[in-house]
Coordinates of C-alpha atoms and ligand atoms in Angstrom, one line a residue:
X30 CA 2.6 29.0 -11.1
X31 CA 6.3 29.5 -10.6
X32 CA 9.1 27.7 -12.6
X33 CA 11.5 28.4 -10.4
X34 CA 12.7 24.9 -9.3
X35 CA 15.5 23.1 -11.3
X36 CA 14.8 19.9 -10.1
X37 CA 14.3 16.8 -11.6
X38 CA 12.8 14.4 -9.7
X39 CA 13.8 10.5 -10.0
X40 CA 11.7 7.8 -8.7
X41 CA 13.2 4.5 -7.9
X42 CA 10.9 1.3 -7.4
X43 CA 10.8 -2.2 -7.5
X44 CA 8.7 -2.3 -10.4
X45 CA 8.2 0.5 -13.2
X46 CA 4.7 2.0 -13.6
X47 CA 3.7 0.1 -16.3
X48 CA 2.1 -3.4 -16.8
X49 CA 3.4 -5.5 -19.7
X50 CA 1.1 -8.1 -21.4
X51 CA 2.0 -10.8 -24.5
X52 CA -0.6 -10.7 -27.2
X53 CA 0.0 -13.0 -30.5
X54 CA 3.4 -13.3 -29.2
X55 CA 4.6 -9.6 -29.0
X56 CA 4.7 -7.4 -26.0
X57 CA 3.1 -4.5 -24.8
X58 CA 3.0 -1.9 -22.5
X59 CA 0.5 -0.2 -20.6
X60 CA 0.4 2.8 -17.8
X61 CA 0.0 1.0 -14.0
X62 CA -2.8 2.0 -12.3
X63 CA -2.0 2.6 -9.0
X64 CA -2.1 5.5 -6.5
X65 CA 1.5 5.8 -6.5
X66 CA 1.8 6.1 -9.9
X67 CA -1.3 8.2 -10.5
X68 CA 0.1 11.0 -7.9
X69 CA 3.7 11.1 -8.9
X70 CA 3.0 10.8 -12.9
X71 CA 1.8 14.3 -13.5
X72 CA 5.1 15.7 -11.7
X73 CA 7.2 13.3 -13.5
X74 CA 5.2 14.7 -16.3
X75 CA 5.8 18.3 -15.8
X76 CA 9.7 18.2 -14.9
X77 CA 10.8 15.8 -17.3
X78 CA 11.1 13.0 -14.9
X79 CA 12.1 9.7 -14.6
X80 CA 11.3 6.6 -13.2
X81 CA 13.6 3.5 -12.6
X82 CA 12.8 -0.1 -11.7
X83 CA 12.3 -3.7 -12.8
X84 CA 10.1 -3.8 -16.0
X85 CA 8.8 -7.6 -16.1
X86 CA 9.5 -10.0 -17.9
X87 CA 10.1 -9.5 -21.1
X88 CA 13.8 -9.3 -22.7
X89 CA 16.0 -6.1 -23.1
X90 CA 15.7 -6.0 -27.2
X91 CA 12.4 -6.4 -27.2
X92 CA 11.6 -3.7 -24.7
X93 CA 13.5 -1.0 -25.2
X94 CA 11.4 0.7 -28.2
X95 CA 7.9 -0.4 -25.7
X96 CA 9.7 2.1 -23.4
X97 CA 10.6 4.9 -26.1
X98 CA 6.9 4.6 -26.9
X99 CA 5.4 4.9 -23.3
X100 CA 8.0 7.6 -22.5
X101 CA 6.7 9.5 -25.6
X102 CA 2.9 9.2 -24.5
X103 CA 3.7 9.5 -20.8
X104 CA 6.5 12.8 -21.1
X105 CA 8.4 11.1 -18.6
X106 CA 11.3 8.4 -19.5
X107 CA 11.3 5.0 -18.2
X108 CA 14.6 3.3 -17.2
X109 CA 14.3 -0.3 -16.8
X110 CA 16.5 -2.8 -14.0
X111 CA 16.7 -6.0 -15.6
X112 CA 16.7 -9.2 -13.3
X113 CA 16.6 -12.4 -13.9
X114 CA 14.9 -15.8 -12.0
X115 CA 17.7 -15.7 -9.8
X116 CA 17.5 -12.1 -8.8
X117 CA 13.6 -12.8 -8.7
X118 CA 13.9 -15.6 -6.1
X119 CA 16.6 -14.6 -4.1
X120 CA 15.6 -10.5 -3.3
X121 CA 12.2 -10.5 -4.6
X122 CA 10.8 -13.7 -2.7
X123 CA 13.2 -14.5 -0.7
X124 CA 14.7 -11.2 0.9
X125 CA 11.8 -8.9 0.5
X126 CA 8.8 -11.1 1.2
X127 CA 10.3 -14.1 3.2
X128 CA 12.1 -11.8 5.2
X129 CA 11.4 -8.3 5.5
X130 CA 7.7 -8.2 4.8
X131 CA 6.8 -10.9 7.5
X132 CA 9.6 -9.4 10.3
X133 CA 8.1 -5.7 9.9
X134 CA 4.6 -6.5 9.9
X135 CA 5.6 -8.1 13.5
X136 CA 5.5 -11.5 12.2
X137 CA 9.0 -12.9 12.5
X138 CA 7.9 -16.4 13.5
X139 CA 6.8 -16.6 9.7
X140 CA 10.7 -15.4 8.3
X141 CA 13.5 -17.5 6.3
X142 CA 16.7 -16.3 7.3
X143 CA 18.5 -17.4 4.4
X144 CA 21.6 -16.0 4.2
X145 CA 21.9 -16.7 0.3
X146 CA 18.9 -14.4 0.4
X147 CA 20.6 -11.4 1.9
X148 CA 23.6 -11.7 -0.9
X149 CA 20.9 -11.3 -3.5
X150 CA 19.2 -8.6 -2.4
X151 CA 22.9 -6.9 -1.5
X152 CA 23.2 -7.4 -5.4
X153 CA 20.3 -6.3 -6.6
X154 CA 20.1 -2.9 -4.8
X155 CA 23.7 -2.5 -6.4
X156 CA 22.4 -2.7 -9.9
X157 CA 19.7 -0.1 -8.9
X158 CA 22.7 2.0 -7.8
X159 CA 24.0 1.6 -11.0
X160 CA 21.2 2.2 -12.9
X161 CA 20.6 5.2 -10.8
X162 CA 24.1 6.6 -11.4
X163 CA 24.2 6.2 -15.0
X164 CA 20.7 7.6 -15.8
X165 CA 20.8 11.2 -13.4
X166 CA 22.6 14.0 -12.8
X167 CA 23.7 15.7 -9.7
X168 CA 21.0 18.6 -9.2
X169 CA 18.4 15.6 -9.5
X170 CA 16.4 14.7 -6.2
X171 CA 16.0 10.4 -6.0
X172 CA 12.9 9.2 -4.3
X173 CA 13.6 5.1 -3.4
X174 CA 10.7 3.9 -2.7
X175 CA 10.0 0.8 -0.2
X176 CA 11.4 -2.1 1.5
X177 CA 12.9 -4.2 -1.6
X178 CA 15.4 -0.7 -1.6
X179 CA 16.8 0.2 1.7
X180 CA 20.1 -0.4 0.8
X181 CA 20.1 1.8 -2.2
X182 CA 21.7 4.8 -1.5
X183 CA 24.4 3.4 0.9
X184 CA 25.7 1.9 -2.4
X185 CA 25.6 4.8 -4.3
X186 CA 27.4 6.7 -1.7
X187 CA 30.3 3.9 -1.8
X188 CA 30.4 4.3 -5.7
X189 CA 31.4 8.4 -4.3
X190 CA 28.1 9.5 -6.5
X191 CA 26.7 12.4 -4.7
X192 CA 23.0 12.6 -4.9
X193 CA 20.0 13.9 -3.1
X194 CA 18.5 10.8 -1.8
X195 CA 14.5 10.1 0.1
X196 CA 13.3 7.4 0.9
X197 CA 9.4 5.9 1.5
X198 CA 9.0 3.2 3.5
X199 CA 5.4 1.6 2.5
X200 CA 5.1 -1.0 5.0
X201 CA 5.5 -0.6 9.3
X202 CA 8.5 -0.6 11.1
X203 CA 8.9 -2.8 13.7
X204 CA 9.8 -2.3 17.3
X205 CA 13.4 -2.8 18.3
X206 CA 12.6 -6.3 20.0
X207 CA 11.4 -7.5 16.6
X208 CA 13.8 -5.6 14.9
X209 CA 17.0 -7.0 16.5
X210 CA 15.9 -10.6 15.3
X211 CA 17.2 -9.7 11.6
X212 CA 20.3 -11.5 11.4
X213 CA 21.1 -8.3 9.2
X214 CA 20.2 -5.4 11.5
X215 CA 22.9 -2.7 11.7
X216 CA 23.5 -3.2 8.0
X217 CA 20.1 -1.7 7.0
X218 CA 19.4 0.2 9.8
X219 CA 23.1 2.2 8.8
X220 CA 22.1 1.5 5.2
X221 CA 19.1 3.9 5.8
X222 CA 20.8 6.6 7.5
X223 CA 22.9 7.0 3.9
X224 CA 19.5 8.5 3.0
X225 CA 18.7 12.2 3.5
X226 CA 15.0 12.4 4.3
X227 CA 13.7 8.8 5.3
X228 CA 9.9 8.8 5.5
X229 CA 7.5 6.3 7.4
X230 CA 3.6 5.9 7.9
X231 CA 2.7 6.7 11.4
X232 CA 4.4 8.0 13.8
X233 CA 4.3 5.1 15.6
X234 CA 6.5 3.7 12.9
X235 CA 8.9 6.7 12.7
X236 CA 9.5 6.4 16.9
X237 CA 10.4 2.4 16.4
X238 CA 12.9 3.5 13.6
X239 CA 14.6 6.3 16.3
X240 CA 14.4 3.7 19.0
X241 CA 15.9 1.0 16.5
X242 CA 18.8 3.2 15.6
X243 CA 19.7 4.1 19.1
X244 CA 20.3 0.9 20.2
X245 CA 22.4 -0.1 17.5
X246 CA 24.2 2.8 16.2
X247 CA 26.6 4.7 19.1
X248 CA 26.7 8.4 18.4
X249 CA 23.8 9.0 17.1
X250 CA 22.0 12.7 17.9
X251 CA 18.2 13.3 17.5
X252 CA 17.1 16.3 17.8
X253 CA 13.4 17.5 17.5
X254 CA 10.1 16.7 18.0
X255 CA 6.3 16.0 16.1
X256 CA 6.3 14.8 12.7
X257 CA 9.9 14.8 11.4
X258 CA 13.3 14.9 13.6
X259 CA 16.7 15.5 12.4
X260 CA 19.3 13.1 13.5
X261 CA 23.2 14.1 13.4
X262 CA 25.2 11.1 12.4
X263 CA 28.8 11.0 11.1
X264 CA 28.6 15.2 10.4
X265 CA 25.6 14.4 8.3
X266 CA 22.1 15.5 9.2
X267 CA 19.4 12.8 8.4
X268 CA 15.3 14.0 8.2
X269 CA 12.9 11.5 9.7
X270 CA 9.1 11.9 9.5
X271 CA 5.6 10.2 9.5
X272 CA 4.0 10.8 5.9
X273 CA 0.5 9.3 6.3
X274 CA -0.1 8.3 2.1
X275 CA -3.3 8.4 0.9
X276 CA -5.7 7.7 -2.5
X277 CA -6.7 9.9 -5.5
X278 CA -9.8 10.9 -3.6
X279 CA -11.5 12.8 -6.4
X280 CA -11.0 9.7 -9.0
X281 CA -12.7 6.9 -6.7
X282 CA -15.3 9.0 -5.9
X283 CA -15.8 10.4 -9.3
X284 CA -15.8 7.1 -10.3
X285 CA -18.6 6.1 -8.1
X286 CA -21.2 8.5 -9.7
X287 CA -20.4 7.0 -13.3
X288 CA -23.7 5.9 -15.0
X289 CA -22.2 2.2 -14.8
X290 CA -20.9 1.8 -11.8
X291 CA -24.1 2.7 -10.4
X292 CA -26.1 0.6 -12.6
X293 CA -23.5 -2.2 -11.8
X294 CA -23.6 -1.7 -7.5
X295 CA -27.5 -1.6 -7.6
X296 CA -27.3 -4.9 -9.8
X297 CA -24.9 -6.5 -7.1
X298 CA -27.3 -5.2 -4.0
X299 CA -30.4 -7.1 -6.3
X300 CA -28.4 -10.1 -7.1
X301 CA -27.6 -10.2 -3.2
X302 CA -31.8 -9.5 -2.9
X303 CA -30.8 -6.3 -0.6
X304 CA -29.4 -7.7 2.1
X305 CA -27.1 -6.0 4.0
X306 CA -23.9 -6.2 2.7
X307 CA -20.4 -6.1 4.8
X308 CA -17.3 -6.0 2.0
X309 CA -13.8 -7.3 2.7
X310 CA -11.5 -6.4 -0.1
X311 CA -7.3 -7.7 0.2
X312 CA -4.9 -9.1 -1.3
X313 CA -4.8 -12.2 -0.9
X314 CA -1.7 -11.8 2.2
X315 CA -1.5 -13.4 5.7
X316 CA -0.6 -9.7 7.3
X317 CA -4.5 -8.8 6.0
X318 CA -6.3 -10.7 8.7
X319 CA -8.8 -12.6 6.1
X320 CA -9.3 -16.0 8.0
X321 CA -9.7 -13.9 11.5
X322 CA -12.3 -11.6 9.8
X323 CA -14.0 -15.0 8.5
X324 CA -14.3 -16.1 11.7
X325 CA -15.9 -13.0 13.0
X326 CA -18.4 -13.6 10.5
X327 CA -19.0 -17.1 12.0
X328 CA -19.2 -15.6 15.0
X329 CA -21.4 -13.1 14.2
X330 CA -24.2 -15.9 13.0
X331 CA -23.4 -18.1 15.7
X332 CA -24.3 -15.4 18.8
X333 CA -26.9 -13.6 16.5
X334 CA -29.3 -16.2 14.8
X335 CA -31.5 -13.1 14.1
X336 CA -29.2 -11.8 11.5
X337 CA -28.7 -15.0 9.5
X338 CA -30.4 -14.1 5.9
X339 CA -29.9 -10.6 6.9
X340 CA -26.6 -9.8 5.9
X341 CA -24.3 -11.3 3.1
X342 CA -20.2 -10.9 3.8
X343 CA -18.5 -10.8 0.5
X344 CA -14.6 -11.4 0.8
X345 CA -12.8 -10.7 -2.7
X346 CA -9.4 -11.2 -2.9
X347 CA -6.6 -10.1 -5.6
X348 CA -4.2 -12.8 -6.2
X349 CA -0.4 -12.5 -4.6
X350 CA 2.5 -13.8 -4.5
X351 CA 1.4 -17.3 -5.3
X352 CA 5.2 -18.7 -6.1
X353 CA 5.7 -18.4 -2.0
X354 CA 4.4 -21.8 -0.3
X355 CA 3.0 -19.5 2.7
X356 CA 0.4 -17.9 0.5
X357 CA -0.7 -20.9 -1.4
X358 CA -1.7 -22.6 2.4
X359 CA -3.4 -19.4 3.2
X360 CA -5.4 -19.5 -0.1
X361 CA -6.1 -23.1 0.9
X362 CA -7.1 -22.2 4.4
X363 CA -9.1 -19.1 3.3
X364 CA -11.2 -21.7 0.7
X365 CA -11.5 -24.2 3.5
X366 CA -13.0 -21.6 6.3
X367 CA -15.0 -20.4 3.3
X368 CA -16.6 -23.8 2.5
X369 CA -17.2 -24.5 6.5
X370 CA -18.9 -20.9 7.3
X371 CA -21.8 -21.9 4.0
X372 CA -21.9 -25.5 4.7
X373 CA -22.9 -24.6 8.5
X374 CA -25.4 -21.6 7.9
X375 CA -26.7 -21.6 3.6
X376 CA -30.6 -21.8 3.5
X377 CA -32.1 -21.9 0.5
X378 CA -31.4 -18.2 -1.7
X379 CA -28.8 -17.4 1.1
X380 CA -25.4 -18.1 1.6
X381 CA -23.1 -16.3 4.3
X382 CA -20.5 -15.9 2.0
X383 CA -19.7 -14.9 -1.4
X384 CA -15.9 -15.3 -2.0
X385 CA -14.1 -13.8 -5.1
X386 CA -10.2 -14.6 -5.6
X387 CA -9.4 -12.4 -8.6
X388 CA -8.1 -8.7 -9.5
X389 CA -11.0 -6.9 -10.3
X390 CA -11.5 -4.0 -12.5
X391 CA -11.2 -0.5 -10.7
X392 CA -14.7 0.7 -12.1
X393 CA -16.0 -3.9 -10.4
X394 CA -14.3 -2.6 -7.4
X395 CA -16.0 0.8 -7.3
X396 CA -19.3 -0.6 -7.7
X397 CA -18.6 -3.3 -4.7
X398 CA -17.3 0.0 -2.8
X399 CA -20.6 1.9 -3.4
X400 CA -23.0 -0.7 -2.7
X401 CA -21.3 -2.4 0.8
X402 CA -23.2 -1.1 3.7
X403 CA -20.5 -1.8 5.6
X404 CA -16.4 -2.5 5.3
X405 CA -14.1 -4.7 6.9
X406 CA -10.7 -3.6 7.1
X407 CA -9.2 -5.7 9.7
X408 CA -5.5 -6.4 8.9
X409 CA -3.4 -7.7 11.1
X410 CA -0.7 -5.5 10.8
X411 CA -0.4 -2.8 7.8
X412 CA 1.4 0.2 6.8
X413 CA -1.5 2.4 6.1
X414 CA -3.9 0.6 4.4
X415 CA -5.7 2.5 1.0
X416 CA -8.9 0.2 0.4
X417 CA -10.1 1.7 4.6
X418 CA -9.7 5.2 2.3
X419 CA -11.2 3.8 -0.9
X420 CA -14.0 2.5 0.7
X421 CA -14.7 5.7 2.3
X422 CA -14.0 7.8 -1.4
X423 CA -16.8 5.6 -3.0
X424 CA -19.4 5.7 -0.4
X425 CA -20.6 9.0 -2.0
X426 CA -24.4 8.4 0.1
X427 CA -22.0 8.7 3.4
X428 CA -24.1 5.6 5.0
X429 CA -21.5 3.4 5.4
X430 CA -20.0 1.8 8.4
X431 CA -15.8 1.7 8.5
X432 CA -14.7 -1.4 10.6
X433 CA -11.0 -0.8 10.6
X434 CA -8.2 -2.6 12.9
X435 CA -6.4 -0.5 15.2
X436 CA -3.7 -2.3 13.9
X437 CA -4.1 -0.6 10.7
X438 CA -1.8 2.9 9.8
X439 CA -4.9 4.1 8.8
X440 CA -6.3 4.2 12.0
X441 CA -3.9 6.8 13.1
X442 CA -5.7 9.0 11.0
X443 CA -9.2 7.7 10.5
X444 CA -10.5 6.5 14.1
X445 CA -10.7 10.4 15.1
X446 CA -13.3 11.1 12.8
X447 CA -15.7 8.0 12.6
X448 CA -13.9 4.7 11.9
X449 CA -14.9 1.8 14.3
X450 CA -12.2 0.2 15.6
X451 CA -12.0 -3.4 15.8
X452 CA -9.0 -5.5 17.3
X453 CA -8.9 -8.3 14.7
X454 CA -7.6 -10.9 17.3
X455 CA -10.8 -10.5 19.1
X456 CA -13.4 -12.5 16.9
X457 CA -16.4 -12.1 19.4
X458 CA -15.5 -8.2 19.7
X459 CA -15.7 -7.4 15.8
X460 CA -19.1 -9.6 16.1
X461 CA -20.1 -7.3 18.4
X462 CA -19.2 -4.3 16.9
X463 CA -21.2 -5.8 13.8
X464 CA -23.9 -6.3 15.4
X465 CA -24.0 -2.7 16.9
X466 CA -23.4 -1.0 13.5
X467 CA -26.3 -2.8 12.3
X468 CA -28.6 -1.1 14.5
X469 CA -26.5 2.4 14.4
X470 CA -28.7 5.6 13.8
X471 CA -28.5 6.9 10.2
X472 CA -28.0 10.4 11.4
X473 CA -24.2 8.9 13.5
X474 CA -23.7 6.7 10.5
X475 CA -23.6 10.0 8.1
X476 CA -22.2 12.3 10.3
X477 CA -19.2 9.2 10.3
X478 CA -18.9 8.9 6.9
X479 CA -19.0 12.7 6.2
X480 CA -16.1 13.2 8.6
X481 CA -14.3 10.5 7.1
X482 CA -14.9 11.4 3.6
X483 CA -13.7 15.0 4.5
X484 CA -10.7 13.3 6.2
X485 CA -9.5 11.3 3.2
X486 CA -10.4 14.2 1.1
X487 CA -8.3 16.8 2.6
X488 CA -4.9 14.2 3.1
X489 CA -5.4 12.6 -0.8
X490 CA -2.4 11.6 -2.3
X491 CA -1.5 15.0 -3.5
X492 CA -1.0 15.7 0.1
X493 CA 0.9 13.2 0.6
X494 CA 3.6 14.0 -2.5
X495 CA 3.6 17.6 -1.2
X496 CA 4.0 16.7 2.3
X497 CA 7.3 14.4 1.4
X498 CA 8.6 17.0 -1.6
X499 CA 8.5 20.1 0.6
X500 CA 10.4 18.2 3.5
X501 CA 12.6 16.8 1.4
X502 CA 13.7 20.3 -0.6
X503 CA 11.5 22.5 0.2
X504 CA 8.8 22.3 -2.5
X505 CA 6.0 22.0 -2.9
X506 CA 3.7 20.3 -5.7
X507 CA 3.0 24.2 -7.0
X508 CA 6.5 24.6 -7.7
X509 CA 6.7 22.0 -10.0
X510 CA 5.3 23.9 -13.0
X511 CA 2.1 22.4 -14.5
X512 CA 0.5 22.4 -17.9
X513 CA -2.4 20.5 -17.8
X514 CA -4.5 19.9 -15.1
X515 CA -5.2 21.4 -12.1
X516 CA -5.5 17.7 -10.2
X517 CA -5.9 18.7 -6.9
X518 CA -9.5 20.5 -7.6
X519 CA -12.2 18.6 -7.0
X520 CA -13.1 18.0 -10.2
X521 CA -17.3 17.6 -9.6
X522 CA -17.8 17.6 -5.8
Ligands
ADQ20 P1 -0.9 -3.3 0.0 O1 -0.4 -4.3 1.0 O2 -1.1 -3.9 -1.4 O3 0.0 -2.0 -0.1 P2 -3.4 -1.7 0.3 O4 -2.9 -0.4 0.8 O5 -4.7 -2.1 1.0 O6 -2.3 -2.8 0.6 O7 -3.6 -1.6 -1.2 C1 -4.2 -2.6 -1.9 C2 -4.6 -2.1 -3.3 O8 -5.0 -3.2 -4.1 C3 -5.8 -1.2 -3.2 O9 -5.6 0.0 -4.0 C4 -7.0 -2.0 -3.7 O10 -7.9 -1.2 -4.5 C5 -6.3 -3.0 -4.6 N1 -7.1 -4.2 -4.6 C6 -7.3 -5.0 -3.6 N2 -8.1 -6.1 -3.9 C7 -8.3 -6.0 -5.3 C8 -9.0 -6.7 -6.2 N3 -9.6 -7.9 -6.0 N4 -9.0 -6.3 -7.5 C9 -8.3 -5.1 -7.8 N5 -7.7 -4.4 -7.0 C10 -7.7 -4.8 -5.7 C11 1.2 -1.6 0.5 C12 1.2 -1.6 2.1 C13 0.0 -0.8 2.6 C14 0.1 0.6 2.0 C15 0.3 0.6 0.5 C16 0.6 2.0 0.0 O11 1.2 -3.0 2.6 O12 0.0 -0.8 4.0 O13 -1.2 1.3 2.3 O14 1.4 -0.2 0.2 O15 1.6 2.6 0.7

């Protein structure tokens, strides 16, 4: 493997890749666990890396050894950004997730324009800058990742530190006429273009970015065409492309062959007496659809008498963001809907519904994965969408039935090879297309999940990093060089 590439990368989030918990009054640290982490650790790992973001909430003293530690362990350093409740409030809750997160996922009627809330977040992305600055080095590439940091490199350029600069966005991008509403709008739009490769979902998110930027930014050039354009702006040259991200295939799917999780899905399909079981797995967020998909499963009942006793939905749903009002009268409306749907159609040893609102183990979650005969992945707008792909990793028997929304990333990818696609508006239409599944031919139902399995396979996470790497500077994963592991074998399949 060559070791030709000088590069170190820096990743910039939010949050660090760690998860900090207080035992008997001292804190510790633990690696993250998510996709994001697990495909750019092992780069980080092999260059040297570095990763930058907000830590938690423990104090500077006290965490700065925590990090030396993890670093150690991890053979990447850790940089924390330290904010306080104020910071928190104003460009966590308020800017990001009152703001930006409602507004992209075509929501606007659901935004608080606070203008306190833009200052704050204007702040915040400044002391990224400066954390940025002071921790790397020229010949470094910095990868900013997501929406709480798309003014980041248009304040490192005003500080005159020259850096190469990509940025993921995780979540859609709105069309121009939701766009425009942001009281804010040519600030981050020419806020992104300080970036050198900016990288989206779909393409349909990528085309509303271009049509965004040319009808607020005069002078603009694009040039190009498919998955990533160049656009001339202010004798600068800007990348812009679709990078569909994906899952660690080969770990969820490992992970669904694992002596216990098989025990454990076989004792969930007993405790739910073999019924048929359609999953819904979220966070608990209004963008995810979970009251609409609840009243498809009313729906289902209601038209279908025949399938009462028959099928068992189970909804389970991670905690999120509980300090904004807007989520605690979801959770409320979610238990309420709940509560209606049993008290209309229990009988005695079934109920309709079997609701969960907690974070679940990956190995739980796994098991749930492997023994649903069917998922519901019906957001009502989404970026991409990983637990449509998880589902599909886990279902290692390939008979199980995708539901996903078209409104879904995902579905860019997934609806060509065997996802059925539901418009999650349309209650009686995903009844329907429950009802169809249920009496779907095993022979279409494998040949589906084959496809998709091969799909999600093929485009796993390591794909993705390549994918944004090699546009970015020209590398790929293979150039970084790499001790260890060889992760992108499938390890048992
Ligand atoms: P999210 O909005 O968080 O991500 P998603 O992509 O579905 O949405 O990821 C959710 C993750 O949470 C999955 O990995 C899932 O396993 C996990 N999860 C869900 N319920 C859980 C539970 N009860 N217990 C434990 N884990 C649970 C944002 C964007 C998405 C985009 C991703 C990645 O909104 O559109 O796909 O980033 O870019």
């Amino acid at each position: 493997m060559s070791n030709s590439c000088a590069t170190r990368l820096v990743v910039v989030s939010n949050r660090l890749p760690i998860s900090l918990s207080r035992q008997e009054g001292r804190w510790t640290v633990t690696a993250g666990s998510g996709g994001l982490v697990t495909a750019l650790a092992p780069v980080l790992m092999n260059r040297g890396g570095l990763w930058i973001g907000w830590a938690g909430a423990a104090a500077d003293a006290e965490l700065a050894p925590l990090l030396e530690d993890f670093s150690r362990d991890a053979g990447y350093d850790l940089r924390p950004v330290f904010l306080d409740e104020k910071d928190i409030a104003g460009y966590y809750h308020g800017f990001s997730n009152e703001i930006v997160w409602p507004l992209f996922h075509d929501l606007p009627s659901r935004c608080n324009f606070q203008p306190d809330y833009w200052r704050s977040y204007l702040d915040v992305n400044l002391r990224f800058a400066e954390a940025t600055a002071r921790h790397s080095r020229p010949s470094d590439y910095i990868w900013v990742h997501d929406y709480h940091l798309m003014h980041m490199a248009f304040v490192l350029r005003n500080m005159g530190v020259e850096r190469q600069c990509g940025f993921f966005l995780h979540i859609p991008f709105p069309p121009p006429d939701i766009f425009l509403k942001l009281p804010w709008r040519g600030k981050i739009i020419r806020a992104l273009l300080e970036y050198d490769l900016v990288g989206f979902q779909t393409l349909r998110d990528r085309r509303n970015f271009v049509a965004c930027m040319e009808a607020l930014v005069p002078g603009i050039r694009v040039a190009g065409r498919g998955n990533i354009v160049s656009i001339a702006w202010k004798n600068r040259q800007i990348r812009v492309g679709s990078f569909p991200i994906s899952i660690d295939f080969n770990s969820f799917a490992g992970l669904a062959t694992d002596r216990e999780v098989v025990r454990r899905a076989e004792e969930i399909r007993e405790a739910l007496r073999h019924r048929r079981i359609i999953l819904g797995v979220d966070r608990m967020d209004y963008t995810k659809g979970i009251p609409e998909r609840l009243r498809a499963i009313r729906q289902l009942f209601l038209s279908h008498p025949e399938l009462q006793e028959k099928m068992t939905f189970v909804q389970i749903a991670v905690p999120s963001r509980e300090e904004i009002p807007e989520y605690s009268a979801l959770k409320n409306e979610i238990e309420q809907l709940v509560g209606e749907i049993n008290g209309q159609f229990t009988r005695p040893g079934w109920s309709p519904i079997h609701y969960q609102y907690r974070n679940l183990p990956r190995s739980e979650l796994t098991a749930y994965y492997r023994a649903a005969d069917m998922a519901l992945v019906t957001p009502l707008r989404d970026g991409m969408n990983l637990v449509a792909k998880e589902y599909c990793a886990a279902n290692v028997m390939e008979s199980g039935v995708l539901f996903l929304s078209e409104f879904a990333g995902a579905a860019t990818q997934l609806q060509k090879v065997g996802a059925v696609l539901v418009n999650p508006y349309d209650v009686e239409g995903t009844a329907k297309a429950i009802r169809r599944a249920c009496f779907m031919d095993g022979r279409e139902r494998r040949a589906r999940m084959g496809r998709l399995r091969d799909s999600v396979r093929r485009n796993n996470i390591y794909w993705w990093v390549d994918s944004f790497l090699q546009a970015a500077f020209s590398r790929h994963l293979d150039d970084f060089p790499q001790e260890t592991v060889d992760f992108r074998k499938p390890a048992y399949e």
